[in-house]
Tab-separated table of C-alpha atoms and ligand atoms in Angstrom:
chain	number	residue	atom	x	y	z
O	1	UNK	CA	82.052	-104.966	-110.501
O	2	UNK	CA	84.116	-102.344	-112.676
O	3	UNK	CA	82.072	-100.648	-115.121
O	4	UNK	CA	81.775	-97.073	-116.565
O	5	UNK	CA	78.376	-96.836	-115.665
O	6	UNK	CA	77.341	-94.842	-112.668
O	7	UNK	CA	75.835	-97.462	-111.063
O	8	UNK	CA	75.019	-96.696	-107.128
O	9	UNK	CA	74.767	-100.235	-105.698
O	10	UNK	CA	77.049	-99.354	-102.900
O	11	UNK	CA	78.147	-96.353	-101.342
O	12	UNK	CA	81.669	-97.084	-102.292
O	13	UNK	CA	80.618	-96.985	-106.121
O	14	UNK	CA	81.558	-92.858	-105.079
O	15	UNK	CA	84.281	-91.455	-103.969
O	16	UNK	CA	85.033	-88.383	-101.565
O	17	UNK	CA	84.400	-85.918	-103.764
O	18	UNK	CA	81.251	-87.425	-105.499
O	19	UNK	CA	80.125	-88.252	-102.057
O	20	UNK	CA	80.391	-84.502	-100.808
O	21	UNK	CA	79.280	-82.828	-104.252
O	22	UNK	CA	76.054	-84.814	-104.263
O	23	UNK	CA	75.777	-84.261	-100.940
O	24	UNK	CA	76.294	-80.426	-101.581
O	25	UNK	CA	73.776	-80.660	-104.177
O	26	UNK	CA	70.792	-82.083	-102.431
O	27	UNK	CA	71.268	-79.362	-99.762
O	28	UNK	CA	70.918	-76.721	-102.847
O	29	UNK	CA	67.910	-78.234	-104.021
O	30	UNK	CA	66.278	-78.620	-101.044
O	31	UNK	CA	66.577	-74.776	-100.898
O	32	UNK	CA	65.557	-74.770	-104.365
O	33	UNK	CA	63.581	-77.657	-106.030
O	34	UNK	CA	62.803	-75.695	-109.073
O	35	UNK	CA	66.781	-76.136	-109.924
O	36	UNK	CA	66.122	-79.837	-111.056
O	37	UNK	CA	64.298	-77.430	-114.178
O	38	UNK	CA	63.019	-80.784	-115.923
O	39	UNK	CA	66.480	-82.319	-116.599
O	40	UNK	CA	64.723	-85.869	-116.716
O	41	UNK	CA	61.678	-84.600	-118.886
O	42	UNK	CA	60.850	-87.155	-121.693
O	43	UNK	CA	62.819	-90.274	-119.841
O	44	UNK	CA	61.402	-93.400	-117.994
O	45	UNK	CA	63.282	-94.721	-114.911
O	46	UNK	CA	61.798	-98.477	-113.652
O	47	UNK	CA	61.282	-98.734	-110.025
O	48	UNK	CA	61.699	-102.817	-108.822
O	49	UNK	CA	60.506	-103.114	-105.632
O	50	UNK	CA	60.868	-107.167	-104.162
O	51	UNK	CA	60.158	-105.829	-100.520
O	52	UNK	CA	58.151	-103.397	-98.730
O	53	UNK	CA	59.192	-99.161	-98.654
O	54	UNK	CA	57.784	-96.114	-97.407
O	55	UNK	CA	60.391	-93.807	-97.742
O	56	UNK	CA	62.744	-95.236	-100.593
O	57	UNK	CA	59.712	-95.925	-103.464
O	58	UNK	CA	58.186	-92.686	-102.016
O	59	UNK	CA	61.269	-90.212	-102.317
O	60	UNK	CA	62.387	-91.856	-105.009
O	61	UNK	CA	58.819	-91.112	-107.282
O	62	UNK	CA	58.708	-87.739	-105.852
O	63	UNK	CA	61.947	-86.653	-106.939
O	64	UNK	CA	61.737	-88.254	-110.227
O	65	UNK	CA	58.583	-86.002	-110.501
O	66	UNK	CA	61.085	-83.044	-109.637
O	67	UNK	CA	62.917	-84.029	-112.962
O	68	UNK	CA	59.956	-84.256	-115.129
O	69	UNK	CA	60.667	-87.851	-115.272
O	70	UNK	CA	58.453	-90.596	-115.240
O	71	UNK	CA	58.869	-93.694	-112.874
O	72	UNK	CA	57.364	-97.271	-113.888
O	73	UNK	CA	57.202	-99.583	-111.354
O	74	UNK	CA	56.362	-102.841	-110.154
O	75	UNK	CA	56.188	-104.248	-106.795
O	76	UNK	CA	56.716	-107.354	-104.980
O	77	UNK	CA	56.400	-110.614	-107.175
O	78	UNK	CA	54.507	-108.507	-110.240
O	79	UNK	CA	58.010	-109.202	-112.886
O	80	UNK	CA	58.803	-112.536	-111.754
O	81	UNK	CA	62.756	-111.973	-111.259
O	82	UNK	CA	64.657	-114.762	-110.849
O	83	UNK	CA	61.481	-116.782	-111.535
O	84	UNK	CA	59.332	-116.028	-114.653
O	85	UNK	CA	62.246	-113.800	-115.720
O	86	UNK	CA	65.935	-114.197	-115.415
O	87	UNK	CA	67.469	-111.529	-113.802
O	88	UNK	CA	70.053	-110.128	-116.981
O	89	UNK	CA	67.109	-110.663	-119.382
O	90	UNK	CA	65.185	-108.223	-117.279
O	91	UNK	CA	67.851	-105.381	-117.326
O	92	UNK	CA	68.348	-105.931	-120.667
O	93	UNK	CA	64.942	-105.648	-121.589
O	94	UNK	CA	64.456	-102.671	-119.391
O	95	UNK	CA	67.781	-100.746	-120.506
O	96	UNK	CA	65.869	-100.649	-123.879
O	97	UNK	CA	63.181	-99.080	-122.209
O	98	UNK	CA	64.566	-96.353	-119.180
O	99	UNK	CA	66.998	-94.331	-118.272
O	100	UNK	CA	67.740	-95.892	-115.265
O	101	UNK	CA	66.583	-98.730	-113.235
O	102	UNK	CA	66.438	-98.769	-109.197
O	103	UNK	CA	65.662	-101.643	-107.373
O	104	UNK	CA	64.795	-103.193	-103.894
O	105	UNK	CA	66.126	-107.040	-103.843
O	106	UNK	CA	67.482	-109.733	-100.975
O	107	UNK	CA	70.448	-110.735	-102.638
O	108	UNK	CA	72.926	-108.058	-103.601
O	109	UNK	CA	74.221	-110.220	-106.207
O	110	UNK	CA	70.974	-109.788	-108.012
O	111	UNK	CA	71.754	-105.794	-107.956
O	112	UNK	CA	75.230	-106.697	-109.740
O	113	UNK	CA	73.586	-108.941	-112.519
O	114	UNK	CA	71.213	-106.625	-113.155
O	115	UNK	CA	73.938	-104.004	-112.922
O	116	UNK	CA	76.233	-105.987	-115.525
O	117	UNK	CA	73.336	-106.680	-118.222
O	118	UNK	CA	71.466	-103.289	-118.011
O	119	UNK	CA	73.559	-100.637	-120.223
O	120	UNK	CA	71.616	-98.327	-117.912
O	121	UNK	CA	72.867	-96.922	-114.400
O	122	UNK	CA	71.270	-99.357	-111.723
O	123	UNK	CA	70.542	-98.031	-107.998
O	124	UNK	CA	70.231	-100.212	-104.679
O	125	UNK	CA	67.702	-99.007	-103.259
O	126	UNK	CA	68.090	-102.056	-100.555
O	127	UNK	CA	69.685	-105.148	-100.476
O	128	UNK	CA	70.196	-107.446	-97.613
O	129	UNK	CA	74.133	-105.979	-97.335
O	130	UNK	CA	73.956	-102.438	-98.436
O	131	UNK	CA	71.407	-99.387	-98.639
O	132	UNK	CA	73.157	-96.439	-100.083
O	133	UNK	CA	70.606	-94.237	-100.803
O	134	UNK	CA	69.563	-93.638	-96.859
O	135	UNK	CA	73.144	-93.467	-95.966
O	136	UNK	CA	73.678	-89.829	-98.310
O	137	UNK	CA	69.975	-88.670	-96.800
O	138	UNK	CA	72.406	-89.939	-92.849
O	139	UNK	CA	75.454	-87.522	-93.991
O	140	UNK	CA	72.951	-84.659	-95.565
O	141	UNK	CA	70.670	-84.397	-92.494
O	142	UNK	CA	73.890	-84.776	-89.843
O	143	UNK	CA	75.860	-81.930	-91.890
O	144	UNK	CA	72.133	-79.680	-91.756
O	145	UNK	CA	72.350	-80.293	-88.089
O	146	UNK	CA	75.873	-80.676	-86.832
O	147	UNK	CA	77.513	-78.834	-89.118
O	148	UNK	CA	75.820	-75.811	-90.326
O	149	UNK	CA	75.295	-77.477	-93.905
O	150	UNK	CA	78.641	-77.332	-94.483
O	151	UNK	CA	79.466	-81.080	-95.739
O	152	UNK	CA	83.082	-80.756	-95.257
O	153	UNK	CA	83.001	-79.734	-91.450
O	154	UNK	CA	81.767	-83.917	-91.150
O	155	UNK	CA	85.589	-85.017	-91.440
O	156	UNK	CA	86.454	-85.454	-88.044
O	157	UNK	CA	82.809	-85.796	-86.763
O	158	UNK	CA	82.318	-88.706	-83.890
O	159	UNK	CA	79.470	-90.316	-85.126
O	160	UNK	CA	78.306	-93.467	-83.248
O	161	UNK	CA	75.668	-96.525	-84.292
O	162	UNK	CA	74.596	-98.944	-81.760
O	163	UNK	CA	72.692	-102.396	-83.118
O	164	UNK	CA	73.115	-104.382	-85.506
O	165	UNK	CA	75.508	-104.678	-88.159
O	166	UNK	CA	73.298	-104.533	-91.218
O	167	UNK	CA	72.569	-103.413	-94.697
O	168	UNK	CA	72.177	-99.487	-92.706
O	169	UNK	CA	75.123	-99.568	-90.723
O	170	UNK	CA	77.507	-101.108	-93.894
O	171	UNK	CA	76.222	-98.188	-96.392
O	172	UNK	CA	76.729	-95.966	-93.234
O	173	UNK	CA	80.747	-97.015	-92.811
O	174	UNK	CA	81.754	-96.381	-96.370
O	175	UNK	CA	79.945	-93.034	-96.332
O	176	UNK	CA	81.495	-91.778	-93.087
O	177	UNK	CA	85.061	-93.161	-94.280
O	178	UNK	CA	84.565	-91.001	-97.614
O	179	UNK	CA	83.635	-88.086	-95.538
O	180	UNK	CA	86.223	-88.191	-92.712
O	181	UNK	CA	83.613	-89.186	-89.863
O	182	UNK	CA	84.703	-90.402	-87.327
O	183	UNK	CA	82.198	-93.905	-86.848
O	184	UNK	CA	82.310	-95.756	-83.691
O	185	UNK	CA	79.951	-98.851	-84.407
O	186	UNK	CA	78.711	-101.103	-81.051
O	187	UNK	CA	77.206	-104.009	-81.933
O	188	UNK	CA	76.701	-107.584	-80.192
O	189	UNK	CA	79.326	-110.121	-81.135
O	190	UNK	CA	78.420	-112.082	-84.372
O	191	UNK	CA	75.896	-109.365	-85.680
O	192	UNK	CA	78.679	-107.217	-86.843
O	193	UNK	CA	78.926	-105.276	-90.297
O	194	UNK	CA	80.178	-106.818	-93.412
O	195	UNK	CA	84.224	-107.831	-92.803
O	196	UNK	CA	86.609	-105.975	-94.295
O	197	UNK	CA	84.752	-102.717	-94.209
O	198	UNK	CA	87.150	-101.504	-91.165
O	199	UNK	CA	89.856	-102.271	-92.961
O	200	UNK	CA	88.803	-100.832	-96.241
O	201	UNK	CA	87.948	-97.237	-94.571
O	202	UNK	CA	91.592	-97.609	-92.930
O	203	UNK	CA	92.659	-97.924	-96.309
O	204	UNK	CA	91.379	-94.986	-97.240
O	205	UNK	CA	92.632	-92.702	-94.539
O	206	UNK	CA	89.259	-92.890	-92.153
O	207	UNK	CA	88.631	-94.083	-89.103
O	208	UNK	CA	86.007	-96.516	-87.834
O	209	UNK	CA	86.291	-98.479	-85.107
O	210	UNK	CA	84.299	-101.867	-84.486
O	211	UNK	CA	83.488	-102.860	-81.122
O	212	UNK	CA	80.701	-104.132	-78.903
O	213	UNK	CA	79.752	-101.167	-76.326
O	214	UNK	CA	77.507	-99.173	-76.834
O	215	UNK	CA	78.340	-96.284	-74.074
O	216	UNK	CA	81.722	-96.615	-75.286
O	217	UNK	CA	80.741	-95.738	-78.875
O	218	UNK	CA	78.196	-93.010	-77.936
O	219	UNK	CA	80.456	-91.553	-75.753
O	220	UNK	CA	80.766	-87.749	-76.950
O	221	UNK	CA	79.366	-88.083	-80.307
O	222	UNK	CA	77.606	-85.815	-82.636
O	223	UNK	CA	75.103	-88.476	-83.906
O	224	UNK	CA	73.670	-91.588	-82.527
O	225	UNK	CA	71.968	-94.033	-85.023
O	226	UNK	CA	70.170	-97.217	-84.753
O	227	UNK	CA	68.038	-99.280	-86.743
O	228	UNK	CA	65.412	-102.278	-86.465
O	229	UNK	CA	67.239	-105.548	-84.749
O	230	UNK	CA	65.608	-107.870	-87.300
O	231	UNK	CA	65.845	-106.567	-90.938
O	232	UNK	CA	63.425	-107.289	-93.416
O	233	UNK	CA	63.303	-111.245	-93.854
O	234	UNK	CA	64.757	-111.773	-90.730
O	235	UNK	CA	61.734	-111.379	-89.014
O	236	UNK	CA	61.723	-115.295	-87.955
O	237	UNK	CA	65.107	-114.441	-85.932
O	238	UNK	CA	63.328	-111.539	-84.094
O	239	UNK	CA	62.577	-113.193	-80.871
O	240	UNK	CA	66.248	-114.256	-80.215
O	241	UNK	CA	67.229	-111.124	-81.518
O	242	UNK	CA	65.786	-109.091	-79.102
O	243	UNK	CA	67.032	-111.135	-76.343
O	244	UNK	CA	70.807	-110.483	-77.419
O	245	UNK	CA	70.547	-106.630	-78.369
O	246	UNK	CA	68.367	-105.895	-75.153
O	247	UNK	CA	71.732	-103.891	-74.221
O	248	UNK	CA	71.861	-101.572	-77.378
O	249	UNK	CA	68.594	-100.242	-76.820
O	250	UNK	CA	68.984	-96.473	-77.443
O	251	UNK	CA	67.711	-94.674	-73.979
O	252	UNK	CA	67.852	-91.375	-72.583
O	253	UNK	CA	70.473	-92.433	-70.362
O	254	UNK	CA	72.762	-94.042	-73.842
O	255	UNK	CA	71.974	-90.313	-74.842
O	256	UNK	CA	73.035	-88.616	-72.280
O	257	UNK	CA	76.566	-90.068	-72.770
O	258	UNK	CA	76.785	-88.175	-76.184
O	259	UNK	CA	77.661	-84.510	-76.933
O	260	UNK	CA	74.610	-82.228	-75.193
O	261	UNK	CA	73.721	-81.052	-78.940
O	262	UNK	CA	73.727	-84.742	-80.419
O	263	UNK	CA	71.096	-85.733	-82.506
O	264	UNK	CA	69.241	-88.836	-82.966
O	265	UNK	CA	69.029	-90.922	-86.218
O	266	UNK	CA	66.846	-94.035	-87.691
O	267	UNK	CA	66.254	-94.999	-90.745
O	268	UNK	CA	62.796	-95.963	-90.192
O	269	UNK	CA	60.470	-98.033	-89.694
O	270	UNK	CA	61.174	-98.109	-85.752
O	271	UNK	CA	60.234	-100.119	-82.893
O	272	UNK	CA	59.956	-98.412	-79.856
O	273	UNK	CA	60.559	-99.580	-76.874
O	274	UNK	CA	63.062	-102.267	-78.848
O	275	UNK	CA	66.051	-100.399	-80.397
O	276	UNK	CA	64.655	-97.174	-79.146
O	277	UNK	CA	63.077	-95.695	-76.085
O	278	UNK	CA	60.007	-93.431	-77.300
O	279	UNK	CA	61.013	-90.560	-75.471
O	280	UNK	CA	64.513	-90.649	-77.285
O	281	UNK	CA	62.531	-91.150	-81.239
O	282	UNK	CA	59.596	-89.195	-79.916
O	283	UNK	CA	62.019	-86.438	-77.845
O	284	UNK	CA	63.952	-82.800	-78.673
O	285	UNK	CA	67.497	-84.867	-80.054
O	286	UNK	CA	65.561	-86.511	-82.720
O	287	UNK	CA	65.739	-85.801	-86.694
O	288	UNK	CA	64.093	-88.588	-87.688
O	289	UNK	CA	61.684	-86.861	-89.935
O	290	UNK	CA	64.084	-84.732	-91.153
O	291	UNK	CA	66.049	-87.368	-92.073
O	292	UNK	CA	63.110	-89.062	-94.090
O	293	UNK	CA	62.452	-85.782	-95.691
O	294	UNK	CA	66.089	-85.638	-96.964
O	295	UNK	CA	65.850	-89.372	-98.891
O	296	UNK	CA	63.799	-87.270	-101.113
O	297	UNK	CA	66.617	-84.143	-101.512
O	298	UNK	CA	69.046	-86.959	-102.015
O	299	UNK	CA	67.203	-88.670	-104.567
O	300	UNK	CA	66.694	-85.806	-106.556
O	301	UNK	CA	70.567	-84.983	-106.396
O	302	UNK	CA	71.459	-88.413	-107.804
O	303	UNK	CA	68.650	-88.107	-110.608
O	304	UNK	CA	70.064	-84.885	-111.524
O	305	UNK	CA	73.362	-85.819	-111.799
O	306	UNK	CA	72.533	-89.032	-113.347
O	307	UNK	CA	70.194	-87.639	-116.072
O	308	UNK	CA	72.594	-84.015	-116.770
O	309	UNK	CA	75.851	-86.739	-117.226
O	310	UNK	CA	73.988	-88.736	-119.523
D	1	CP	N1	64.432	-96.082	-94.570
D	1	CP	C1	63.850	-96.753	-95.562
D	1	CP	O1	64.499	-97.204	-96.510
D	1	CP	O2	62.510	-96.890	-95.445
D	1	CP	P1	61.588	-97.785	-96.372
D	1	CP	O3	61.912	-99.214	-96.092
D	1	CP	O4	60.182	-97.424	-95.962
D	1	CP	O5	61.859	-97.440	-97.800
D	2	NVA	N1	67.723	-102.726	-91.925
D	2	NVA	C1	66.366	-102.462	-92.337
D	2	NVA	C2	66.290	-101.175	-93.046
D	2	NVA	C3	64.930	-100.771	-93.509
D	2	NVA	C4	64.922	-99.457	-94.194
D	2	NVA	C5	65.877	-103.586	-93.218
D	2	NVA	O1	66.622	-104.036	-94.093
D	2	NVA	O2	64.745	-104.038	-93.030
């Protein structure tokens, strides 16, 4: 989709320098909230959620709060999309009404319809292929920690995920290609990320490498990320899901393969004792709450942008 608009349905919707500067951004106002100063004060932004969240509705009000802005939302089934309302009347209903409009859906196409009828910048805050917003909280919370804050020390990072190819590890790729990480992804054969997304970060100067080992991918890095084996609705496939990524379980001995100082990332919600062992979520190498915590930095970046470009 080509618009003017700046929509954020995928990662790639940036480029390198937005990336980083947003990235810079949220690490200033997490030193300094009060910076946000009420840019969004007097504006609405809709919050469609079509599956459960924690940490995406929750950083997402809480940093529209930082603004001074106010969010409306509705959750599962309460609009109708797609049923009692057609997707492009809904965004152009609600463009009348907010500034923005984010949105947790299945079917990414539904985040481009509502992207095309809107007149309003749309966010993904989760689709079934892509989840942008918890890849910039990935690259903020890895720069804090392996990188002293400074974003552009992550070109040339080794940064490794292990599981499966999903919505995570797709918004993951086209952030580390735009940054200059270097992303080693191991996951089992026919669970890998979206095609063309190795080829697309080649494109563009990075390098990621696909592949289906996880020690090999680990090996050395700065980061090691997992997420859930069975993504929301793909619960029913869980069962023979756990049979085939029983190897990319992330233990203390997949660990101890990376650098000494690597840390350890998930998106959340986890399973221990599936993707991860407890004592590696639960241990000294984990940021996992930090990570959480910086959705909400992240968020307010984006809002601030969003609402001072308007
Ligand atoms: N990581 C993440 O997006 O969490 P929620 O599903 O709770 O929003
Ligand atoms: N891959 C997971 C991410 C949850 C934040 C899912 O889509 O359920």
């Amino acid at each position: 989709m080509t618009t003017s608009l700046p929509h954020l349905l995928k990662v790639s919707d940036l480029d390198s320098e937005r990336l980083l500067s947003l990235l810079e951004s949220a690490i200033a106002l997490k030193a300094d909230p009060a910076a946000a100063d009420g840019c969004g004060r007097g504006r609405s932004v809709a919050i469609l959620f079509e599956k459960p969240s924690l940490r995406t509705r929750f950083s997402l009000e809480a940093a529209l709060a930082a603004t001074g802005a106010h969010p409306v939302g509705a959750y599962d089934q309460e609009v109708g999309i797609g049923t009692r309302e057609d997707v492009t009347d809904v965004g152009r209903v609600l463009g009348r009404y907010v500034a923005a409009i984010a949105m947790r859906t299945f079917d990414h196409a539904r985040l481009e319809q509502l992207a095309g009828a809107a007149g309003v910048p749309v966010i993904n805050a989760l689709s079934d292929t892509h989840h942008p917003l918890q890849a910039l909280a990935d690259l903020m919370t890895i720069a804090e920690h392996s990188c002293g804050g400074d974003v552009a020390s992550l070109r040339g990072l080794p940064v490794a995920w292990v599981g499966d190819g999903n919505n995570v590890a797709n918004s993951l790729i086209e952030a580390c290609a735009l940054a200059g990480c270097l992303l080693r992804v191991a996951c089992p054969a026919g669970f890998e990320p979206e095609p063309g997304l190795e080829q697309w970060a080649s494109e563009r100067g990075a390098v990621v490498t696909l592949g289906h080992d996880p020690a090999a991918a680990v090996e050395g890095a700065a980061a090691v990320y997992t997420d859930v084996w069975a993504s929301m609705g793909r619960e029913h496939e869980a069962g023979a899901r756990a049979r085939v990524f029983e190897p990319y379980r992330v233990t203390p001995e997949l660990m101890g393969r990376a650098d000494p100082d690597a840390i350890f990332l998930h998106c959340l919600p986890a399973h221990r004792g599936q993707e991860v062992s407890a004592s590696v979520i639960d241990g000294p190498a984990s940021r996992v709450i930090d990570q959480a915590e910086n959705r909400m930095h992240t968020a307010l970046a984006l809002f601030v942008r969003l609402f001072r470009e308007e």
